Coordinates of C-alpha atoms in Angstrom, one line a residue:
X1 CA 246.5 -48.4 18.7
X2 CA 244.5 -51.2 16.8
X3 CA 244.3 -54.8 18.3
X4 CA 246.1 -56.2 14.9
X5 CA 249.5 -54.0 16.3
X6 CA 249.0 -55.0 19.9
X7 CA 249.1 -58.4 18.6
X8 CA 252.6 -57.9 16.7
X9 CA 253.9 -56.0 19.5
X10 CA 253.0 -58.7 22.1
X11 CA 254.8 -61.3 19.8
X12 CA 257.7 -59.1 19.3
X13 CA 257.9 -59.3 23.7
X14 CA 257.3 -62.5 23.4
X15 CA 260.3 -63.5 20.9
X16 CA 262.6 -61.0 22.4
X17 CA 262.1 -63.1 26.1
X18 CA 262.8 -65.8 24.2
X19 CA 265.9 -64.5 22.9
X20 CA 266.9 -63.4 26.3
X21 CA 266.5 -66.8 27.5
X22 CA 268.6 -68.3 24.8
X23 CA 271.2 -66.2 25.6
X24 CA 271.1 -67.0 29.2
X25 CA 271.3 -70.5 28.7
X26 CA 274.2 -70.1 26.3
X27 CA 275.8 -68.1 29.4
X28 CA 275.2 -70.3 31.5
X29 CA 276.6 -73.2 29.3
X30 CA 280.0 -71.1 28.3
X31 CA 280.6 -70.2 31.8
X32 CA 280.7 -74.3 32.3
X33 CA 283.1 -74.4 29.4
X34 CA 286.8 -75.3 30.2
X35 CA 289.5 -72.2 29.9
X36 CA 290.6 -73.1 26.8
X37 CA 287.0 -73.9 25.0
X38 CA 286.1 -70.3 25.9
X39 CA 289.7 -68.9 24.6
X40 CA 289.4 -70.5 21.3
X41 CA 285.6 -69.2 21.0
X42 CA 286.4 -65.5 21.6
X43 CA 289.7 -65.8 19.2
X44 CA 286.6 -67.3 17.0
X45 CA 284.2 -64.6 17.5
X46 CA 287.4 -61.8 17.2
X47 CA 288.7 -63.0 13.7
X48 CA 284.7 -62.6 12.5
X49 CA 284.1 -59.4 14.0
X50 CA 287.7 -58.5 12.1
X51 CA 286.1 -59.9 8.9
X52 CA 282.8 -58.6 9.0
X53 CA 284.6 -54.9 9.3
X54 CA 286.9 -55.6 6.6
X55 CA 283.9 -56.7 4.2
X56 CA 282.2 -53.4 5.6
X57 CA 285.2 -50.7 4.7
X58 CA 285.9 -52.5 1.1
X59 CA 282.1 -52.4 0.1
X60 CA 281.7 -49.0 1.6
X61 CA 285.3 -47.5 -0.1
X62 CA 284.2 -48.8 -3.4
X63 CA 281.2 -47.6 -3.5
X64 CA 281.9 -44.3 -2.8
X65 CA 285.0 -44.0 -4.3
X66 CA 284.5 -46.0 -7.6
X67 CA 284.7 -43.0 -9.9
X68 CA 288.6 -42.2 -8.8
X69 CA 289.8 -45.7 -8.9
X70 CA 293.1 -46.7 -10.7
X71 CA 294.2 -48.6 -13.1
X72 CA 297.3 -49.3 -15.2
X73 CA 297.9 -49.4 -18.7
X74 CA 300.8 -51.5 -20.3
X75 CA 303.8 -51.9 -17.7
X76 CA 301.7 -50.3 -14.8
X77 CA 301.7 -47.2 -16.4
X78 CA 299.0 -44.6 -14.4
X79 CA 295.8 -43.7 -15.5
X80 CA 292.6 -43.0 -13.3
X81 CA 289.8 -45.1 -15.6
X82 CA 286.4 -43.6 -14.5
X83 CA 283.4 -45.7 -14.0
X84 CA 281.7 -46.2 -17.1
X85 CA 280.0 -49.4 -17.2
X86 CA 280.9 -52.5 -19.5
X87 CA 284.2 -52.3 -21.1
X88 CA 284.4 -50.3 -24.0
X89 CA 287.5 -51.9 -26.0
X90 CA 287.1 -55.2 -27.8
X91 CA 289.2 -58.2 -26.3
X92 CA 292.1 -59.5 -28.3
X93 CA 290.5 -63.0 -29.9
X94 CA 291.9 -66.5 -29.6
X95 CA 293.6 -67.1 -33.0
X96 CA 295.8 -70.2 -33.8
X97 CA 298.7 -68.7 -35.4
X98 CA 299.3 -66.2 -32.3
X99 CA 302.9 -66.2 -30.9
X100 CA 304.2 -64.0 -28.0
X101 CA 305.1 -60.2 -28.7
X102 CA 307.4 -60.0 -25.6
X103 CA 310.2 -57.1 -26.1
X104 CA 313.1 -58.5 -26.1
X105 CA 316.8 -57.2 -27.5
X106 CA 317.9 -60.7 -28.7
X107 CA 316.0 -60.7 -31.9
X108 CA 318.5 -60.7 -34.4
X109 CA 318.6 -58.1 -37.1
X110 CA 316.8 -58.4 -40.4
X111 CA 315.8 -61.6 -39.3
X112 CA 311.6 -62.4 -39.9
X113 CA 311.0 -61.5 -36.5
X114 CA 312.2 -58.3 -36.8
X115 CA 310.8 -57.3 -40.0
X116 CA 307.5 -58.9 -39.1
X117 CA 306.8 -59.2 -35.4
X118 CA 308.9 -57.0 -32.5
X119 CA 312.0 -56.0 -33.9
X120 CA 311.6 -52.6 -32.0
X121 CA 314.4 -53.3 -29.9
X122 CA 315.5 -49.8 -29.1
X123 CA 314.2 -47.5 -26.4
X124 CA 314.3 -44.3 -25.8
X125 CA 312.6 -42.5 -22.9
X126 CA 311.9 -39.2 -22.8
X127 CA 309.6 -38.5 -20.2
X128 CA 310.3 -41.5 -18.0
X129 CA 307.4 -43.3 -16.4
X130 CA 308.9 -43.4 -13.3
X131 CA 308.4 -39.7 -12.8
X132 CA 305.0 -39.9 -14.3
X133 CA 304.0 -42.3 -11.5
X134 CA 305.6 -40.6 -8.6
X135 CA 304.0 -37.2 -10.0
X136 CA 301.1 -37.5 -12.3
X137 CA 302.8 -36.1 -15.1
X138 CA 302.9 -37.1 -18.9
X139 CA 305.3 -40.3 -20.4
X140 CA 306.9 -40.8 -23.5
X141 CA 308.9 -42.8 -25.6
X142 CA 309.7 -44.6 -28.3
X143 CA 310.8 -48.0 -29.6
X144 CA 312.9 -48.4 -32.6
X145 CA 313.5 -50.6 -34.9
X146 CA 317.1 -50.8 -37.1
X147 CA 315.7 -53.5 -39.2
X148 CA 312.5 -51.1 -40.5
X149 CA 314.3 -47.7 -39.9
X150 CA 311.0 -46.8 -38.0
X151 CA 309.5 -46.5 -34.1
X152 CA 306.4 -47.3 -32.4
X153 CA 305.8 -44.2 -30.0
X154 CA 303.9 -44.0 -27.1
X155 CA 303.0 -41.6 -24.0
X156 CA 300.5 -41.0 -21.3
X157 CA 298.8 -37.9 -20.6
X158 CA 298.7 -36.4 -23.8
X159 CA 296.9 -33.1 -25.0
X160 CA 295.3 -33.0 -29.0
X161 CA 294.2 -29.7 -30.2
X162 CA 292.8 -29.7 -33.4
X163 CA 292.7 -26.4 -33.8
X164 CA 296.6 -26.9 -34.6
X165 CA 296.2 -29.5 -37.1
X166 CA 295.6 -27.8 -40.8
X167 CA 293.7 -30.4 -42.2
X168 CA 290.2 -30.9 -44.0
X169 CA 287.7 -32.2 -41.7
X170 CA 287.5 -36.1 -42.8
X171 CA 285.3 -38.3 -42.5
X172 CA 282.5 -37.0 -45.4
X173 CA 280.7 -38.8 -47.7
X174 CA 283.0 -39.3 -51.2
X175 CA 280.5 -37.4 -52.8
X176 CA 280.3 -34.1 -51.0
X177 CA 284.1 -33.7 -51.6
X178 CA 285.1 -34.3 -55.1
X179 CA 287.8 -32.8 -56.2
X180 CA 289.4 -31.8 -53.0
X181 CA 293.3 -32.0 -53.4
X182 CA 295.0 -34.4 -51.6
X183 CA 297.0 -31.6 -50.0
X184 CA 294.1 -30.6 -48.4
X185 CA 293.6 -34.0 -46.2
X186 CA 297.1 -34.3 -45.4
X187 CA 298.1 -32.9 -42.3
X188 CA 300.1 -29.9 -41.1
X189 CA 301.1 -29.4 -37.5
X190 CA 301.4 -26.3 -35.4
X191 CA 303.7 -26.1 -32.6
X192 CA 301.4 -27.5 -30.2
X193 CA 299.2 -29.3 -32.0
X194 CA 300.1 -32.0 -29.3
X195 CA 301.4 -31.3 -25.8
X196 CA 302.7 -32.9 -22.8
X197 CA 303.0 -32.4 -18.8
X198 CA 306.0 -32.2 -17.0
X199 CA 306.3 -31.4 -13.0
X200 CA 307.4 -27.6 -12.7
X201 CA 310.6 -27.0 -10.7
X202 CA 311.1 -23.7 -9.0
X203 CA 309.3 -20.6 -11.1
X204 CA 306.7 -21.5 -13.5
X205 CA 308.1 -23.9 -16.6
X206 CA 308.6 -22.2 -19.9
X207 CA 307.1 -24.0 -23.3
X208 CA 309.3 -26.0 -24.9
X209 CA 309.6 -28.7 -27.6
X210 CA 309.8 -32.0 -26.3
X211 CA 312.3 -33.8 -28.9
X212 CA 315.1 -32.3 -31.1
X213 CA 316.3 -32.2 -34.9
X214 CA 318.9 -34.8 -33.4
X215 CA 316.2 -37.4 -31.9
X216 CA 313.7 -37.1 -34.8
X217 CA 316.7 -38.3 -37.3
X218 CA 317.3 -41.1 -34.9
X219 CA 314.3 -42.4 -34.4
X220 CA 312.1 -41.1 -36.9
X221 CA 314.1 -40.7 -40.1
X222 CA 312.5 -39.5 -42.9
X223 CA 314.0 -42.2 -45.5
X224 CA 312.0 -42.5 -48.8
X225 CA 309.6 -41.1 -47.5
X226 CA 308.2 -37.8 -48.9
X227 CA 306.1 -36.2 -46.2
X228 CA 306.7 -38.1 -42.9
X229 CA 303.7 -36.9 -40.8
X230 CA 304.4 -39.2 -37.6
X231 CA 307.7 -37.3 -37.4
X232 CA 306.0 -34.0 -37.9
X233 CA 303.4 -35.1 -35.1
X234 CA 306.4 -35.6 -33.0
X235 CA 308.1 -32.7 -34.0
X236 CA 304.3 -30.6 -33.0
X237 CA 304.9 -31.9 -29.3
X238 CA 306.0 -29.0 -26.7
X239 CA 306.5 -29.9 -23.0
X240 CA 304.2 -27.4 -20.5
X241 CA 303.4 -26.8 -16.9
X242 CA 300.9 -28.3 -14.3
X243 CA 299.4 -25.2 -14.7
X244 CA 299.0 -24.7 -18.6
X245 CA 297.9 -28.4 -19.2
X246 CA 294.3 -28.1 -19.3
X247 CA 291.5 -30.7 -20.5
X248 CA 288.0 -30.6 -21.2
X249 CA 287.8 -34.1 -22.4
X250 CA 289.4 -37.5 -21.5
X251 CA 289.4 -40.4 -24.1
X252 CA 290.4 -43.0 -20.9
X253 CA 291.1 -46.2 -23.2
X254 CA 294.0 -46.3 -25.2
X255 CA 293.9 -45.4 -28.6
X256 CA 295.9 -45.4 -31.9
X257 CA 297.1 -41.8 -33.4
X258 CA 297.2 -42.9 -37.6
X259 CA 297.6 -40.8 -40.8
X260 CA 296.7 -42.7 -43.8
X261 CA 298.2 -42.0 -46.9
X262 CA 296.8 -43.9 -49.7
X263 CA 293.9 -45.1 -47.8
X264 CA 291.6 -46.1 -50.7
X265 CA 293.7 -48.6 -52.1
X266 CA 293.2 -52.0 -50.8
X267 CA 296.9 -52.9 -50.4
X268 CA 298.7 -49.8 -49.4
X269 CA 295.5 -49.9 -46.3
X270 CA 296.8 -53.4 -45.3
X271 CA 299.5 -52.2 -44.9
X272 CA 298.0 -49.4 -42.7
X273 CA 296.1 -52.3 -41.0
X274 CA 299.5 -54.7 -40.3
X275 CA 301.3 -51.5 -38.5
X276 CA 297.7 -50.5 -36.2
X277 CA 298.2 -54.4 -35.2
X278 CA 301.9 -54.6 -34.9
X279 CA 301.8 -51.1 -32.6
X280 CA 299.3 -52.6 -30.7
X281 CA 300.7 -55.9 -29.8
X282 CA 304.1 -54.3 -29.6
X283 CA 303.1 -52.0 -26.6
X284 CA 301.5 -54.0 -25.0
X285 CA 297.7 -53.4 -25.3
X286 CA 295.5 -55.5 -23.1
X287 CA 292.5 -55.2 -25.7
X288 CA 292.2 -53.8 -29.1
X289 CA 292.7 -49.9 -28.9
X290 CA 290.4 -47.2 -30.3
X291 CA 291.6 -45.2 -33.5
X292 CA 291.9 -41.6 -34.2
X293 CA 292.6 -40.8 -37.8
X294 CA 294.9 -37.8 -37.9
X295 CA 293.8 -37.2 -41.6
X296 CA 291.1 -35.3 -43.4
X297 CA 290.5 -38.4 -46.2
X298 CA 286.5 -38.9 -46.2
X299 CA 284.5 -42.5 -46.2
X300 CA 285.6 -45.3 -48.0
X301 CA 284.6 -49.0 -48.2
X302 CA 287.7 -49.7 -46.6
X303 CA 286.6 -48.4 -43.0
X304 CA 284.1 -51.3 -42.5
X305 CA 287.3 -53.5 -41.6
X306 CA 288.9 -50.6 -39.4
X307 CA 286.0 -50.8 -37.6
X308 CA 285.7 -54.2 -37.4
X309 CA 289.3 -55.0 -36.8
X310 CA 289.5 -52.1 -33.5
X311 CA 287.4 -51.0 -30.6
X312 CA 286.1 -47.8 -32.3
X313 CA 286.8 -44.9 -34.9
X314 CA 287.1 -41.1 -34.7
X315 CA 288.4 -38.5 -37.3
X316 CA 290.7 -35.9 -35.2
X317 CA 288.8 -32.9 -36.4
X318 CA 285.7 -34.5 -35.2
X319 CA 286.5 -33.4 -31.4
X320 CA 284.8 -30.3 -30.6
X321 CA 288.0 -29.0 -29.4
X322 CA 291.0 -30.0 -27.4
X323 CA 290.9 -33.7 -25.9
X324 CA 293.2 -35.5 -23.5
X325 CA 294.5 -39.0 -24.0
X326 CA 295.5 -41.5 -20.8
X327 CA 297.5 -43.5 -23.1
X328 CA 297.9 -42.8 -27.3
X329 CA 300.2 -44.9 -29.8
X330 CA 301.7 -43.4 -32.8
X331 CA 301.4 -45.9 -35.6
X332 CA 304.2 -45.8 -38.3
X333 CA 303.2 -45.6 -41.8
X334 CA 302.4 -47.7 -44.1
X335 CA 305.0 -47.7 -46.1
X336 CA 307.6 -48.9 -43.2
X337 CA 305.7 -51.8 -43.0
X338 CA 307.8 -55.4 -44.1
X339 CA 304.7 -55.4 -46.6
X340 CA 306.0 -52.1 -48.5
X341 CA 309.8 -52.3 -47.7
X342 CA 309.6 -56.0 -49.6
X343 CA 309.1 -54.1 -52.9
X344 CA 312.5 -52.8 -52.8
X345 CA 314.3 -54.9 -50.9
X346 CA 315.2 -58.6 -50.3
X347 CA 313.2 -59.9 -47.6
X348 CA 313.9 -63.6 -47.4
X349 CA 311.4 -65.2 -44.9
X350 CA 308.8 -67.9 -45.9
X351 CA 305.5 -68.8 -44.2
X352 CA 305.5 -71.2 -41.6
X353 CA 303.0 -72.6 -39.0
X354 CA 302.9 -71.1 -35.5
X355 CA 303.0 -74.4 -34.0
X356 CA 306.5 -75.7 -36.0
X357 CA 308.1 -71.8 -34.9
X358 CA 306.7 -72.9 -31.0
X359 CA 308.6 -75.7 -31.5
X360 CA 311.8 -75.0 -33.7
X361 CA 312.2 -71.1 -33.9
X362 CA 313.9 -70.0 -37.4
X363 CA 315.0 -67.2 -38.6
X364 CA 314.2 -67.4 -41.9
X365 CA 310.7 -68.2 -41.1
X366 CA 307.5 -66.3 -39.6
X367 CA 303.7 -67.2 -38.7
X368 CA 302.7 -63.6 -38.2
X369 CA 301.3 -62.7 -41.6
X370 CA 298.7 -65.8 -40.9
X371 CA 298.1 -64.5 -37.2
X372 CA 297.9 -61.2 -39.2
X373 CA 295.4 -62.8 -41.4
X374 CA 293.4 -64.8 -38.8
X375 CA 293.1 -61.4 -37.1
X376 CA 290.9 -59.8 -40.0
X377 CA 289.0 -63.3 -40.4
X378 CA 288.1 -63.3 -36.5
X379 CA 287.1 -59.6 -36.7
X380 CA 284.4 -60.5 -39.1
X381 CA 283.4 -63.5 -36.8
X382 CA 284.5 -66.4 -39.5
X383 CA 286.1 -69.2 -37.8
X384 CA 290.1 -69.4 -38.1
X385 CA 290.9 -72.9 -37.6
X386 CA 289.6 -73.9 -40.8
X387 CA 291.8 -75.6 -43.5
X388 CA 291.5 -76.3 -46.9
X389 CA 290.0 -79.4 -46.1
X390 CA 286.8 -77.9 -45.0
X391 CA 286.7 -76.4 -48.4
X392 CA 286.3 -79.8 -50.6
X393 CA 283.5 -80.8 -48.9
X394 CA 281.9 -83.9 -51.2
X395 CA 284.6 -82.5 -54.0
X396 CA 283.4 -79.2 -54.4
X397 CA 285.7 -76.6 -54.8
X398 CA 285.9 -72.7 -54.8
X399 CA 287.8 -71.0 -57.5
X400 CA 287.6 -67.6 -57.0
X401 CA 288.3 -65.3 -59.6
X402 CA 289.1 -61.7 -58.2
X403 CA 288.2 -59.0 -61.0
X404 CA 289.0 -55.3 -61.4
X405 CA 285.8 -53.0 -62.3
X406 CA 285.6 -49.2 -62.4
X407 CA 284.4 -47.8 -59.5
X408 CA 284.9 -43.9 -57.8
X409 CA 287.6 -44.5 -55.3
X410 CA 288.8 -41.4 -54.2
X411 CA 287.8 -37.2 -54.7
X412 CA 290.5 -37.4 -57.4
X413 CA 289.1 -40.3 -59.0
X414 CA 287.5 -40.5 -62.6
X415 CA 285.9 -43.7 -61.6
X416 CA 287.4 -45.5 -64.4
X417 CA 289.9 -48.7 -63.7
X418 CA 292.9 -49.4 -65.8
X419 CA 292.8 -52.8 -66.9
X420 CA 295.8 -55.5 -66.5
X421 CA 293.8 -57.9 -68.3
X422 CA 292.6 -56.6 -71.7
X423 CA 290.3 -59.8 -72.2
X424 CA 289.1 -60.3 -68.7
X425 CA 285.6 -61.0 -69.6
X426 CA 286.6 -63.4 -72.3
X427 CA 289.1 -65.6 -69.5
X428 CA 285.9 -65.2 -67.0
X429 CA 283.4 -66.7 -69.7
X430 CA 286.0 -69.1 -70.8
X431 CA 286.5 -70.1 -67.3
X432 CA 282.6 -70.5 -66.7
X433 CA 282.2 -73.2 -69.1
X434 CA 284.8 -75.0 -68.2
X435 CA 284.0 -75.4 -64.7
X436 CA 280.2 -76.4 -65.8
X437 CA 281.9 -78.9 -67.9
X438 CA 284.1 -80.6 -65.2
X439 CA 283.7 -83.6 -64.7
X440 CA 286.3 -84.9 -62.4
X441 CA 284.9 -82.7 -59.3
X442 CA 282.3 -80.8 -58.9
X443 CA 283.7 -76.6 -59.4
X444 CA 282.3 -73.3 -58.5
X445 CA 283.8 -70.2 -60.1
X446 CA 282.8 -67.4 -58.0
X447 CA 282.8 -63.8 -59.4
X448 CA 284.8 -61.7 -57.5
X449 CA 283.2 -58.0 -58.0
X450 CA 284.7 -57.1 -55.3
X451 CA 283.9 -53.1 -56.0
X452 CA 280.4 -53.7 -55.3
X453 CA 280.7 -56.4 -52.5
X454 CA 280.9 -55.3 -48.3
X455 CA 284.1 -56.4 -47.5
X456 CA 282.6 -59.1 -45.2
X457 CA 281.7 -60.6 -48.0
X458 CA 284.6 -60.5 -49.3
X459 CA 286.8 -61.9 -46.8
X460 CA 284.4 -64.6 -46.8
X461 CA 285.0 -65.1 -50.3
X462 CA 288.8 -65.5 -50.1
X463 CA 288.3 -67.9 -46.9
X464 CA 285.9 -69.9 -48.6
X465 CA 288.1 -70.3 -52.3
X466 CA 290.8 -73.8 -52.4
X467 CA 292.0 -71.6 -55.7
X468 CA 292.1 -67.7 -56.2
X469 CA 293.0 -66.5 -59.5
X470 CA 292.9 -62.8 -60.5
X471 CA 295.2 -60.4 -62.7
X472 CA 297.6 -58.2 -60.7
X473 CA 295.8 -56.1 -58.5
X474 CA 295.4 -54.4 -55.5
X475 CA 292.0 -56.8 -54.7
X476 CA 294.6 -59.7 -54.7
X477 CA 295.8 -58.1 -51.6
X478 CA 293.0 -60.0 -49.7
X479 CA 295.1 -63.3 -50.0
X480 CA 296.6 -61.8 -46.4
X481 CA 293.2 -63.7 -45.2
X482 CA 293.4 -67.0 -47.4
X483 CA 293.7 -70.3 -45.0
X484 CA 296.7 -72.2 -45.1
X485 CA 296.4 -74.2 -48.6
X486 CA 295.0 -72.0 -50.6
X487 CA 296.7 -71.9 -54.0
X488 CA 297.4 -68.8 -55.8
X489 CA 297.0 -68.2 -59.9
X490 CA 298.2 -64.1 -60.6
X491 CA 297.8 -63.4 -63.8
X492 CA 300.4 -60.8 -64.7
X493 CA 300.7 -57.7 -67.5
X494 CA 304.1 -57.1 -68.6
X495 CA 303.2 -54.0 -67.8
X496 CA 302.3 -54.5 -64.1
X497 CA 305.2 -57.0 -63.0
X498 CA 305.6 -56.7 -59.7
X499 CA 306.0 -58.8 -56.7
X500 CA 303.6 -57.7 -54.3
X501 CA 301.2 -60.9 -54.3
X502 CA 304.5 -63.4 -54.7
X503 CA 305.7 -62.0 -51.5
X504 CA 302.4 -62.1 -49.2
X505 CA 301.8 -65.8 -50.2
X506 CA 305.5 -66.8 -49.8
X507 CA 305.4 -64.8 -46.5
X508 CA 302.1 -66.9 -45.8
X509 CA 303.3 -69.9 -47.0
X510 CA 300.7 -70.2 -49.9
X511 CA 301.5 -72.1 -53.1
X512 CA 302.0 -69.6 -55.6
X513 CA 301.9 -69.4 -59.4
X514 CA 301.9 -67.1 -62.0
X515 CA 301.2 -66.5 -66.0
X516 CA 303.7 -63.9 -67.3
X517 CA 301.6 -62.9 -70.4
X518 CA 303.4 -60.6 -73.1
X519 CA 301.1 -57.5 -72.8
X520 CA 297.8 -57.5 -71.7
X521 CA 296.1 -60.6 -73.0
X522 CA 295.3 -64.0 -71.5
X523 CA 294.9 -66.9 -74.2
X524 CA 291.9 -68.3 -72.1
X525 CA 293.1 -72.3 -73.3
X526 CA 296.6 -71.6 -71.2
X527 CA 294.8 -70.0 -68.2
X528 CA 292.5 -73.5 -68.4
X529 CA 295.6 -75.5 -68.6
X530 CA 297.4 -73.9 -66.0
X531 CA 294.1 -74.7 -63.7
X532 CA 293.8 -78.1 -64.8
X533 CA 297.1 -78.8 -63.2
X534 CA 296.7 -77.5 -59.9
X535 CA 293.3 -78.9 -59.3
X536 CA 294.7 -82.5 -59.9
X537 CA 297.3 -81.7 -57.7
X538 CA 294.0 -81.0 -55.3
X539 CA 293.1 -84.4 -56.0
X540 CA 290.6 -82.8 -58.1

């Protein structure tokens, strides 16, 4: 042994004497403590030995054990969450004009709440989650609203097979898919296409559907609807035993089933975009869910703000084969949406501020398009407590003028636009001197090509703009994301004279005006005249 581990054992002697004698002192010194010193020291020593154990076993269990650990999804719910590092679903953002979306039967009947926020007063359980926690079977139900003659359905455990989904594969570049039919992307569902769990009593369970003819017309009517394919997806589910519910693949976080209809058109996909956040909030989802789009549509500029408004975005034929969900949502459609119904009938409800609803709730009043809107505007990571006010910084104003330019939208497309403005480049130039020529404030039209713009860039257009003028359109849409005070100039075809854009900035509480032209052209001096006005009213 060398002399340099002699040395360290010698000292390791030496400390351990050392130690001895401490401890025999201490000894000696307890053993001159009183009775009740000493009690109160071992009760001392006891309650650390206790915690020192404790600390031991929870480190040690979790650990080990981390992979089978549970969590709950909305109302405690079960669903065994793997480890998988950071959380993968986006947190819901801070936004000003956020007000509760507690369920609760009180809210009264075609009142705003209920067309806009959580009128889905009506439950219906079908596989209870009772039974689900006690045995580890699937959930379902749905929630029903008589206002919207639709429901926001829900379940836990849930098998996809896309094998039983007749579909085109989505997802494809526009280009490698022109002239697909639009029957092709829509989807048809086998029996079985979806499937749920139930415990088996006695002999092995046979297949069976999980709803009826009589529950779909309750809950899922078809109404004006032509080709209801939430209520076919419903209709697809068949109940099976432990034993025949098999999965190769968990998606853990919970996710958003939706079937886009009209998905390249700006206004018909907010209204895709209200229902994805409305069936979110509505069930309760602690972050922003993932989407699965049961569809076989390809790309479109549109899915940039999918993306950014959710946690993530897969096409269902994209899974290589069967996939289990912990917790899905079925998103109505679009068109059962307060945005769509408002077309055809009278929806009386004007914007108001979160903080005056907090205060003094009304019926005839709602702050949940502008929450709606904040949403989008967060999502892009623009601020959303800005005000007009920050636009007329040193009297410069934004005046954006939203224009409509051909463009391929869709495999059925001819890339050509159909103008509601038959002079629209004559109003733009006309425009463009006069706001070089203003002299009372300082003005900046902005050309709203939206067609070739990201749509980051265009929210930030709209957010930016005190005025937004545009002919009827489905780019006007985007005034769902103008901050409070922004004023609204449509400019309308008498043959395109419909409400949509009235209604989202009454809705939004957005002063609104319009030029009713007789045909298609604009005399560019009234247009200027009509501007005039509401920039003085600006202060301008």
């Amino acid at each position: 042994m060398s002399d340099k581990k002699h040395k360290t054992l010698a000292k390791q002697r030496n400390l351990f004497c050392c130690q001895t004698k401490v401890i025999e002192t201490q000894s000696l010194n307890f053993s001159d403590m009183n009775k009740k010193h000493a009690t109160l020291f071992k009760i001392l020593l006891a309650l650390f030995a206790l915690n020192s154990i404790t600390l031991y076993l929870y480190f040690s269990s979790s650990h080990h054990h981390n992979d089978n650990r549970r969590d709950t999804t909305a109302e405690g719910f079960p669903a065994i969450i793997p480890h998988r590092g950071p959380h993968l679903s986006k947190p819901w953002p801070i936004i000003p004009s956020y007000l509760p979306w507690s369920l609760t039967s009180n809210v009264p009947s075609k009142s705003c709440e209920a067309y806009f926020g959580n009128g889905f007063t009506k439950s219906a359980d079908v596989l209870p989650a009772k039974a689900a926690v006690r045995s580890g079977s699937s959930w379902f139900r749905c929630h029903y609203s008589g206002t919207l003659r639709s429901s926001i359905c829900e379940g836990g455990k849930i098998r996809m097979d896309p094998g039983k989904i007749k579909m085109s594969r989505g997802g494809e570049k526009l280009e490698d898919v022109i002239g697909r039919t639009e029957d092709e992307e829509m989807p048809e569902f086998e029996d079985g296409a979806f499937e749920v769990e139930a415990e088996e009593r006695g002999s092995r369970s046979k297949t069976k559907k999980l709803v009826g003819e009589e529950f779909l017309n309750e809950f899922l009517p078809v109404g004006n609807v032509m080709k209801h394919t939430m209520r076919g997806l419903v209709r697809s589910i068949v109940v099976v035993g432990e034993t025949d519910f098999t999965c190769q693949e968990w998606v853990e976080e919970p996710i958003l089933l939706i079937t886009r209809f009209e998905y390249a058109n700006l206004f018909h996909t907010v209204t895709d975009w209200y229902s994805a956040y409305v069936s979110s909030r509505v069930t309760g989802l602690p972050n922003r869910p993932h989407l699965v789009f049961v569809d076989g549509h390809c790309e479109t500029q549109l899915e940039e703000t999918w993306k950014a408004l959710f946690s993530s975005l897969r096409y269902a034929k994209n899974f290589s084969g069967p996939v289990c969900f912990r917790h899905a949502v079925l998103s109505p459609l679009g068109y059962e949406t307060a945005l769509f119904k408002g077309l055809s009938e009278d929806i009386d409800c004007q914007g108001a501020s979160a903080h005056d609803l907090w205060q003094s709730p009304d019926d005839k009043k709602t702050a949940r398009l502008s929450e709606f809107g904040e949403m989008i505007r967060d999502a892009f990571g623009f601020p959303v407590n800005r005000h007009h006010s920050d636009k007329a910084v040193s009297d410069h104003y934004n005046i954006l003028f939203v224009r409509r330019e051909d463009y391929l939208a869709h495999p059925r497309h001819r890339g050509k636009v159909e103008s509601r403005l038959s002079n629209e480049q004559e109003v733009f130039d006309s425009l463009q001197k006069w706001a070089s020529d203003h002299q009372e404030c300082k003005v900046n039209l902005v050309n709203g090509l939206f067609a070739h713009m990201s749509m980051k860039e265009q929210v930030r257009a709209i957010q930016d703009a005190s005025v937004i003028i545009g002919a009827h359109g489905a780019g006007l849409t985007h005034i769902v994301s103008a901050t409070p005070n922004t004023v609204i100039l449509e400019i309308i075809s008498s043959f395109f004279r419909r409400p949509h854009f009235q209604l989202i900035a009454q809705w939004k509480g957005l002063e609104y005006h319009a030029i009713n032209l007789d045909g298609s052209y604009a005399n560019p001096g009234v247009v200027i005249d009509r501007l005039n006005k509401i920039m003085r009213s600006l202060g301008c």
